[in-house]
């Protein structure tokens, strides 16, 4: 469960920053933010940037800031070392501290970063990365190919138990190193200080972006490294040495994370010297209104948009993140092992009312594990599971669940009960209210449980005491990103050899059209299997201090890549 909990925290843990960094803006907004009315089923009419009309209304608190930008963030756990995060919020912090070898462009395709270029062998197994010259870590020490080799190597250590996908690529010699049979990973070769090659066992379409992740300093993180012993890195989590746009200066749990500009950043020091994550609990609307924070995200309801416009001093930018939300089903529980029961849940839950109507159109129903902006997205042959209590009841009848005297279905002496876990938010309130009625109509005993924070919910899920739990994915770049949770037992109880076969086929080619065809087959399979109940895609708006200039948004990277360019006019 370790990998899936980390991956499903609602934000991506590396370079894909800020999609949900101010999640409180969505969860803790005014009562209208998520509830809305059922009358507006179309997306709100905000299709481009809305500029603040009157900056004189900007609160004095914000006006007085000349070299500091403040954003809200759910409290991170403090493990700020890439590849060792304990939550996605740790990743939001480290994304300011580290820069990856390879990033993505606005189409989700690989783009140069620390690596100015790369070569791929004819057999599509060997990648050679060419680093920019004179790269440095924030302390001024050089960043070279040796640091890249160190990073890839320790992820193959037998004691590494976090969620990096690099060890899954099958780097030649990785298994031997992990087993203690070799002192190095033979497939990793340092050619010169700016050049490194790595050979994988077979072609993998995601390898370039996976290998192109963050780089750790060998001199700092490797000084005390001994094979089989990675515990020492925990001591370095809150004193990270990175190479990204900012340097960590202070972390006060439950209050804030402070950064200052990295003068050694290879693209030049950020234009705004200081950056702060405000992690204290509070009403995000209030923080925006009083000028205590400069940036937040909100559900894109018309009511939210109108309220934000009325402030006069915020720019508003619409954004549809490349994520999807779902109900994780406990497939180890007898009732949910039956596909017909899972399908009955999908039919029996009025997702349109919950995720679209109640949000004034600021959402869209999801039926596959890919966002509509993905090049692999399709609706061909996809069952929309339109709300139908009749269809749900029919499937439950076929599955052998019979209504008892109290109206609750039973089978083999057991009642059909769904213990649901969710995080405290207006959206969860809506879900529980509608689901209670929906499930009653099909003879299901619905028992909701709400948690004040994500970590508590994740712990409960990891313990297995649940039937359904609400989650959202982090940002998804490649179509395979949204499929990781269905692989290798990440979701316990789901093991479909046909899915594994198709998943591997899609990774074995770099031909986009061929991959698109295979992903269509995968989506149709998962749409029928329903190892999770797909729920919705979110539509949000970014609201930020109108003084901030040069803020741009990428469909796949969010606003991360533009942060170093932000200025306060």
XYZ file of C-alpha atoms in Angstrom:
569
model
C 0.000 0.000 0.000
C 2.992 2.311 0.465
C 3.230 3.206 -3.197
C -0.422 3.754 -3.832
C -0.929 5.910 -0.738
C 1.955 8.118 -1.781
C 0.797 8.334 -5.376
C -2.798 9.062 -4.506
C -2.189 11.984 -2.229
C -3.690 14.456 -4.657
C -0.470 16.024 -5.867
C 2.472 14.731 -7.790
C 5.576 14.363 -5.705
C 8.237 15.634 -8.066
C 8.262 18.342 -10.693
C 4.529 18.514 -11.359
C 3.848 21.207 -8.819
C 0.941 23.271 -7.573
C -2.127 21.630 -9.068
C -3.465 21.021 -5.585
C -1.007 23.033 -3.580
C -3.754 25.183 -2.180
C -6.207 22.366 -1.790
C -7.750 24.212 1.113
C -9.123 26.593 -1.457
C -11.235 23.795 -2.812
C -12.053 22.040 0.408
C -12.485 24.943 2.791
C -14.079 27.583 0.601
C -17.392 29.218 1.383
C -20.480 27.073 1.553
C -21.218 27.886 -2.062
C -17.818 26.806 -3.321
C -18.668 23.149 -3.811
C -22.368 22.947 -3.097
C -23.790 25.300 -5.644
C -27.130 24.582 -7.231
C -28.338 21.883 -9.558
C -29.487 24.345 -12.182
C -26.155 24.999 -13.923
C -24.920 21.839 -15.583
C -22.616 23.470 -18.090
C -19.097 24.689 -17.405
C -18.887 28.280 -16.157
C -18.107 30.879 -18.795
C -14.494 31.617 -17.894
C -12.342 30.376 -20.725
C -9.360 32.705 -20.425
C -7.460 34.817 -17.927
C -9.527 37.412 -16.059
C -7.352 40.361 -15.028
C -7.858 42.145 -11.711
C -9.763 45.380 -12.478
C -8.794 47.403 -9.399
C -5.518 46.721 -7.592
C -6.197 49.628 -5.232
C -8.490 47.185 -3.396
C -5.546 44.932 -2.627
C -5.270 44.570 1.177
C -2.421 46.479 2.803
C -0.909 43.202 4.017
C -0.302 42.114 0.430
C 0.703 45.563 -0.790
C 3.538 45.704 1.715
C 5.173 42.559 0.363
C 7.809 43.502 -2.182
C 10.035 40.438 -2.381
C 7.881 37.573 -1.037
C 5.080 35.427 -2.454
C 2.925 33.332 -0.103
C 0.845 30.296 -1.007
C -1.257 27.845 1.002
C -0.268 24.198 1.350
C -1.576 21.295 3.390
C 0.993 20.615 6.105
C 3.854 18.471 4.709
C 5.399 15.646 6.691
C 8.928 17.069 6.432
C 10.527 14.395 4.238
C 11.825 16.769 1.576
C 14.314 14.429 -0.113
C 13.121 13.334 -3.572
C 12.294 9.612 -3.787
C 11.754 9.511 -0.006
C 8.627 11.645 0.433
C 6.004 10.623 2.972
C 3.240 12.589 1.264
C 2.601 14.465 -1.945
C 2.825 17.703 0.013
C 6.472 16.880 0.764
C 6.823 16.725 -3.022
C 5.397 20.206 -3.411
C 8.145 21.483 -1.130
C 10.956 19.592 -2.848
C 9.741 20.707 -6.273
C 11.023 24.177 -5.387
C 14.306 22.728 -4.173
C 15.204 20.367 -7.023
C 15.166 20.451 -10.806
C 14.805 17.277 -12.917
C 16.991 16.176 -15.786
C 14.002 16.191 -18.143
C 10.720 18.087 -17.975
C 7.648 18.147 -20.254
C 6.280 20.638 -22.728
C 2.663 21.734 -23.082
C 1.833 18.570 -25.033
C 3.168 16.318 -22.300
C 6.239 15.386 -24.332
C 9.820 15.310 -22.918
C 11.732 18.595 -22.935
C 15.315 19.444 -21.867
C 16.105 20.706 -18.383
C 19.311 19.794 -16.503
C 19.982 17.532 -19.469
C 20.302 19.752 -22.522
C 19.882 16.754 -24.833
C 19.827 12.960 -24.961
C 20.330 10.118 -27.412
C 18.446 6.821 -27.713
C 20.083 3.743 -29.177
C 18.574 1.966 -32.192
C 17.321 -0.860 -29.994
C 15.607 1.767 -27.779
C 17.303 0.429 -24.671
C 20.213 2.786 -23.995
C 19.689 6.438 -23.088
C 22.637 8.829 -23.098
C 22.084 12.117 -21.281
C 24.180 15.220 -21.986
C 24.132 17.604 -19.023
C 24.503 21.362 -19.199
C 27.994 22.507 -18.282
C 28.720 24.121 -14.929
C 25.607 22.838 -13.154
C 25.697 23.414 -9.390
C 23.861 22.447 -6.261
C 22.615 25.281 -4.088
C 25.806 25.257 -1.977
C 27.891 25.906 -5.083
C 29.259 22.361 -5.394
C 29.281 20.893 -8.929
C 26.455 18.688 -10.226
C 27.852 16.055 -12.558
C 27.100 12.679 -14.078
C 28.457 11.065 -10.896
C 25.541 12.546 -8.960
C 23.067 11.138 -11.493
C 24.690 7.709 -11.245
C 24.562 7.850 -7.437
C 20.875 8.763 -7.497
C 19.907 5.900 -9.808
C 22.095 3.463 -7.888
C 20.733 3.989 -4.368
C 17.208 3.492 -5.679
C 18.297 -0.109 -6.338
C 19.528 -0.587 -2.775
C 17.834 -3.513 -1.057
C 16.672 -1.209 1.740
C 14.923 1.260 -0.579
C 11.166 0.910 -0.009
C 9.611 4.107 -1.317
C 7.794 4.756 -4.551
C 10.258 5.668 -7.302
C 9.486 3.955 -10.601
C 13.151 3.946 -11.648
C 13.772 0.471 -10.164
C 10.838 -0.866 -12.222
C 12.518 0.034 -15.522
C 14.792 -2.999 -15.385
C 18.131 -1.176 -15.562
C 20.750 -3.753 -16.511
C 22.605 -4.880 -13.382
C 20.031 -3.375 -11.028
C 18.828 -6.724 -9.723
C 22.390 -7.900 -9.102
C 23.174 -4.747 -7.157
C 20.037 -5.096 -5.071
C 20.930 -8.698 -4.298
C 24.405 -7.659 -3.141
C 26.078 -9.565 -5.975
C 27.636 -6.466 -7.560
C 29.206 -3.276 -6.226
C 27.794 -1.132 -9.032
C 24.827 -1.166 -11.392
C 26.463 -2.304 -14.612
C 23.930 -0.635 -16.898
C 24.839 2.820 -15.576
C 27.976 4.254 -17.156
C 29.544 7.654 -16.438
C 31.219 8.700 -19.686
C 32.487 12.114 -18.567
C 31.349 14.755 -16.048
C 28.559 15.910 -18.391
C 27.605 12.586 -19.981
C 25.977 9.454 -18.591
C 24.325 6.460 -20.212
C 21.918 3.901 -18.843
C 20.718 0.667 -20.411
C 17.371 -0.931 -19.618
C 16.391 -4.530 -20.241
C 13.691 -3.747 -22.804
C 12.170 -0.669 -24.458
C 9.924 1.394 -22.223
C 8.039 4.424 -23.533
C 8.096 6.113 -20.113
C 11.784 5.536 -19.436
C 13.001 8.957 -20.550
C 10.776 10.921 -18.169
C 11.219 8.386 -15.379
C 15.009 8.441 -15.616
C 14.878 12.214 -16.078
C 13.823 12.829 -12.478
C 15.562 14.781 -9.707
C 19.275 14.466 -8.942
C 20.733 13.987 -5.449
C 24.176 15.230 -4.454
C 26.551 12.282 -4.035
C 28.820 14.352 -1.790
C 25.935 15.247 0.547
C 23.509 12.324 0.412
C 26.152 9.709 -0.300
C 28.728 10.671 2.306
C 27.422 8.127 4.823
C 25.988 5.630 2.345
C 26.553 1.946 2.967
C 24.817 -0.721 0.934
C 21.651 -1.928 2.664
C 21.475 1.070 4.987
C 19.432 4.046 3.835
C 17.993 5.039 7.207
C 20.597 7.802 7.539
C 18.919 9.791 4.759
C 15.983 10.468 7.064
C 18.298 12.681 9.122
C 18.817 14.865 6.037
C 15.168 15.270 5.019
C 14.676 18.672 6.645
C 18.075 20.029 5.605
C 17.918 19.286 1.869
C 20.646 20.188 -0.591
C 19.045 20.761 -3.950
C 19.660 22.400 -7.278
C 16.265 23.949 -7.990
C 15.102 27.565 -7.993
C 14.798 27.926 -4.216
C 16.632 26.950 -1.019
C 14.838 25.886 2.162
C 15.499 28.303 5.032
C 12.950 27.249 7.671
C 10.282 24.614 8.247
C 7.873 25.107 11.146
C 5.423 22.162 11.162
C 1.849 23.304 11.198
C 2.790 26.893 10.353
C 4.991 27.503 7.331
C 7.806 26.512 5.001
C 10.179 29.335 4.020
C 12.437 29.526 0.974
C 14.896 31.979 -0.497
C 16.193 32.276 -4.046
C 18.972 29.900 -5.129
C 21.711 32.069 -6.586
C 23.244 28.949 -8.163
C 20.101 27.852 -10.053
C 21.173 26.992 -13.583
C 18.453 29.148 -15.151
C 19.298 32.092 -12.930
C 18.011 33.055 -9.496
C 14.197 33.447 -9.274
C 12.951 36.984 -9.804
C 11.113 36.999 -6.477
C 13.603 36.476 -3.671
C 11.411 34.805 -1.022
C 8.677 32.210 -1.153
C 6.517 30.931 1.705
C 4.103 28.032 2.026
C 1.524 28.880 4.690
C 0.616 25.506 6.210
C -1.540 26.610 9.133
C -5.173 25.509 9.082
C -7.702 28.135 8.145
C -10.268 29.395 5.684
C -8.557 29.876 2.331
C -11.203 32.362 1.254
C -10.333 34.457 4.267
C -6.615 34.218 3.535
C -7.191 35.466 -0.019
C -9.576 38.232 1.029
C -7.218 39.572 3.702
C -4.128 39.280 1.511
C -2.455 36.746 3.796
C -1.786 34.517 0.795
C -1.158 35.428 -2.846
C -2.390 32.313 -4.592
C -5.136 29.707 -4.134
C -7.192 27.289 -6.201
C -10.964 26.969 -6.070
C -13.594 24.787 -7.626
C -14.639 26.482 -10.872
C -18.264 27.130 -9.938
C -19.880 30.245 -11.346
C -20.585 31.401 -7.807
C -16.908 31.097 -6.870
C -15.874 32.910 -10.035
C -18.324 35.744 -9.394
C -17.154 36.103 -5.801
C -13.499 36.165 -6.860
C -14.223 38.785 -9.515
C -15.953 40.954 -6.911
C -12.728 41.181 -4.891
C -11.262 43.339 -7.617
C -7.606 42.553 -6.894
C -7.179 38.951 -8.053
C -6.395 37.553 -11.472
C -8.436 34.421 -12.231
C -7.104 31.660 -14.462
C -9.240 28.619 -15.432
C -7.492 25.259 -15.388
C -8.417 21.626 -15.949
C -5.731 19.422 -14.378
C -4.689 16.108 -15.919
C -6.027 14.061 -13.001
C -8.989 11.839 -12.238
C -10.838 10.994 -9.040
C -12.202 7.634 -7.964
C -13.575 5.474 -5.194
C -11.013 2.874 -4.237
C -12.782 -0.427 -3.601
C -11.481 -2.949 -1.081
C -11.263 -5.946 -3.372
C -10.248 -8.177 -0.484
C -13.783 -7.906 0.915
C -16.002 -10.702 -0.342
C -18.839 -8.602 -1.769
C -16.531 -6.317 -3.733
C -14.648 -9.210 -5.305
C -17.700 -9.611 -7.544
C -17.506 -7.378 -10.632
C -21.291 -7.206 -10.793
C -21.402 -5.609 -7.347
C -18.831 -2.995 -8.373
C -20.779 -2.290 -11.550
C -23.971 -1.996 -9.502
C -22.277 0.638 -7.351
C -21.306 2.593 -10.474
C -24.870 2.458 -11.826
C -26.435 3.098 -8.447
C -24.464 6.257 -7.634
C -25.760 9.496 -9.142
C -22.361 10.871 -10.081
C -23.886 13.578 -12.271
C -25.661 15.119 -9.287
C -22.670 14.755 -6.970
C -19.791 15.892 -9.148
C -21.337 18.064 -11.871
C -24.698 19.537 -10.885
C -23.799 20.274 -7.251
C -20.607 21.925 -8.502
C -22.382 24.132 -11.044
C -20.687 22.327 -13.891
C -17.203 22.540 -12.367
C -16.591 18.880 -13.031
C -17.058 16.083 -15.531
C -17.899 12.404 -15.073
C -14.934 10.026 -15.363
C -15.233 6.471 -16.662
C -11.616 5.661 -17.475
C -8.226 6.287 -15.800
C -7.170 9.118 -18.123
C -8.022 12.798 -18.274
C -9.812 14.273 -21.316
C -6.711 16.322 -22.220
C -4.627 13.139 -22.634
C -3.734 12.133 -26.168
C -4.896 8.616 -25.263
C -8.349 9.611 -23.990
C -11.317 7.927 -25.670
C -15.028 7.342 -25.202
C -15.228 4.661 -27.888
C -16.719 1.499 -26.413
C -16.767 3.013 -22.931
C -19.763 2.318 -20.701
C -20.871 5.675 -19.189
C -22.656 3.938 -16.264
C -25.457 6.497 -16.403
C -27.338 6.553 -13.114
C -29.901 3.752 -12.980
C -31.176 2.245 -9.751
C -33.036 -0.279 -11.909
C -29.834 -1.498 -13.559
C -28.022 -1.554 -10.215
C -30.788 -3.643 -8.618
C -30.739 -6.036 -11.566
C -26.981 -6.621 -11.187
C -27.257 -7.154 -7.426
C -30.068 -9.658 -8.011
C -27.865 -11.506 -10.485
C -25.030 -11.484 -7.938
C -27.266 -13.243 -5.414
C -27.886 -10.383 -3.000
C -31.490 -10.571 -1.785
C -33.365 -7.829 0.096
C -33.997 -8.698 3.754
C -36.915 -7.666 5.961
C -35.292 -4.294 6.616
C -34.683 -3.669 2.916
C -30.924 -4.284 3.139
C -29.651 -6.972 0.797
C -28.138 -10.136 2.243
C -26.149 -13.081 0.997
C -24.886 -16.103 2.919
C -25.995 -14.482 6.169
C -24.070 -11.252 5.515
C -25.622 -7.832 4.885
C -24.426 -5.755 1.945
C -22.640 -2.950 3.794
C -20.360 -0.280 2.352
C -18.045 1.389 4.871
C -16.981 4.603 3.139
C -13.973 6.799 4.008
C -13.642 10.408 2.953
C -11.788 13.601 3.870
C -13.626 16.488 5.506
C -14.846 18.864 2.787
C -18.041 20.265 1.286
C -17.628 17.780 -1.587
C -17.627 14.888 0.883
C -20.766 16.283 2.504
C -22.478 16.290 -0.878
C -21.285 12.775 -1.640
C -22.556 11.374 1.645
C -25.951 13.051 1.333
C -26.586 11.773 -2.197
C -24.946 8.370 -1.727
C -27.013 7.663 1.384
C -30.220 8.009 -0.633
C -28.809 6.264 -3.711
C -27.589 3.217 -1.828
C -30.774 2.959 0.233
C -32.676 2.674 -3.058
C -30.689 -0.413 -4.043
C -30.650 -2.098 -0.637
C -27.119 -1.197 0.459
C -26.266 -0.273 4.054
C -24.083 2.816 3.623
C -21.803 3.693 6.563
C -19.712 6.848 5.990
C -16.683 7.870 8.049
C -15.041 11.273 7.611
C -11.434 12.172 8.474
C -10.044 15.615 9.222
C -6.846 15.036 7.234
C -5.534 12.899 4.412
C -2.898 11.072 6.459
C -5.526 9.688 8.841
C -7.637 8.499 5.930
C -4.653 6.886 4.219
C -3.701 5.076 7.435
C -7.211 3.656 7.723
C -7.111 2.485 4.115
C -3.725 0.890 4.640
C -5.173 -1.017 7.589
C -7.869 -2.458 5.336
C -10.854 -1.381 7.443
C -12.982 0.081 4.661
C -15.026 -0.783 1.566
C -14.825 2.448 -0.442
C -12.479 5.432 -0.077
C -12.294 8.693 -2.036
C -9.023 9.546 -3.756
C -7.681 11.640 -6.611
C -4.574 10.962 -8.652
C -1.639 13.323 -8.917
C -0.930 15.013 -12.241
C -0.732 12.488 -15.071
C 1.649 13.063 -17.972
C 1.915 9.756 -19.806
C -1.219 7.555 -20.085
C 0.603 4.851 -18.157
C 0.768 7.159 -15.119
C -2.921 6.645 -14.442
C -2.551 2.871 -14.579
C 0.217 2.282 -12.045
C -2.211 1.574 -9.214
C -3.683 -1.402 -11.107
C -0.290 -3.049 -11.538
C 1.557 -5.559 -9.383
C -0.953 -5.666 -6.557
C -0.899 -1.952 -5.800
C -4.650 -2.301 -5.378
C -4.818 -5.488 -3.371
C -7.127 -8.066 -4.859
C -6.866 -6.913 -8.470
C -4.856 -9.233 -10.689
C -5.872 -9.364 -14.356
C -3.228 -10.961 -16.627
C -4.805 -9.368 -19.699
C -4.338 -5.909 -18.192
C -0.676 -6.642 -17.416
C -0.153 -7.919 -20.972
C -1.668 -4.806 -22.544
C 0.133 -2.492 -20.103
C 3.498 -3.970 -21.084
C 2.651 -3.837 -24.792
C 1.849 -0.139 -24.541
C 5.217 0.564 -22.914
C 7.170 -1.527 -25.392
C 6.736 0.915 -28.276
C 7.352 4.611 -28.804
C 4.815 4.725 -31.658
C 2.105 7.099 -30.372
C -0.647 5.736 -32.645
C 0.084 2.159 -31.649
C 0.142 3.109 -27.983
C -3.143 4.981 -28.374
C -4.803 1.860 -29.779
C -3.526 -0.300 -26.927
C -4.596 2.224 -24.286
C -8.068 2.190 -25.806
C -8.171 -1.548 -25.182
C -6.898 -1.035 -21.624
C -9.495 1.627 -20.859
C -12.316 -0.587 -22.124
C -11.054 -3.466 -19.999
C -10.827 -1.348 -16.827
C -14.152 0.313 -17.593
C -15.698 -3.149 -17.446
C -13.605 -4.589 -14.580
C -13.957 -1.478 -12.393
C -11.141 -2.283 -9.950
C -12.004 1.242 -8.744
C -15.190 3.225 -9.278
C -14.212 6.144 -11.515
C -15.966 9.314 -10.407
C -14.944 12.645 -11.926
C -12.528 15.114 -13.452
C -12.130 18.438 -11.671
C -12.305 21.934 -13.086
C -10.633 24.643 -11.035
C -9.648 28.268 -11.175
C -6.417 29.758 -9.917
C -6.964 33.038 -8.080
C -3.887 35.118 -7.378
C -2.673 38.553 -6.365
C -2.990 40.789 -9.423
C 0.517 42.133 -8.794
C 2.028 38.774 -9.778
C 3.401 38.936 -13.310
C 4.546 36.198 -15.731
C 2.422 33.436 -14.207
C 1.647 30.825 -16.847
C 0.056 27.404 -16.699
C 0.971 24.193 -18.512
C -1.654 21.480 -19.115
C 0.663 18.885 -17.583
C 3.021 20.824 -15.314
C 0.566 23.270 -13.812
C 2.298 26.521 -12.874
C 5.537 24.919 -11.656
C 7.768 25.896 -14.534
C 6.803 29.560 -14.371
C 7.360 30.116 -10.629
C 10.996 31.284 -10.945
C 9.821 33.966 -13.396
C 7.141 35.469 -11.154
C 7.565 39.095 -10.197
C 5.530 41.476 -8.036
C 4.864 44.684 -9.930
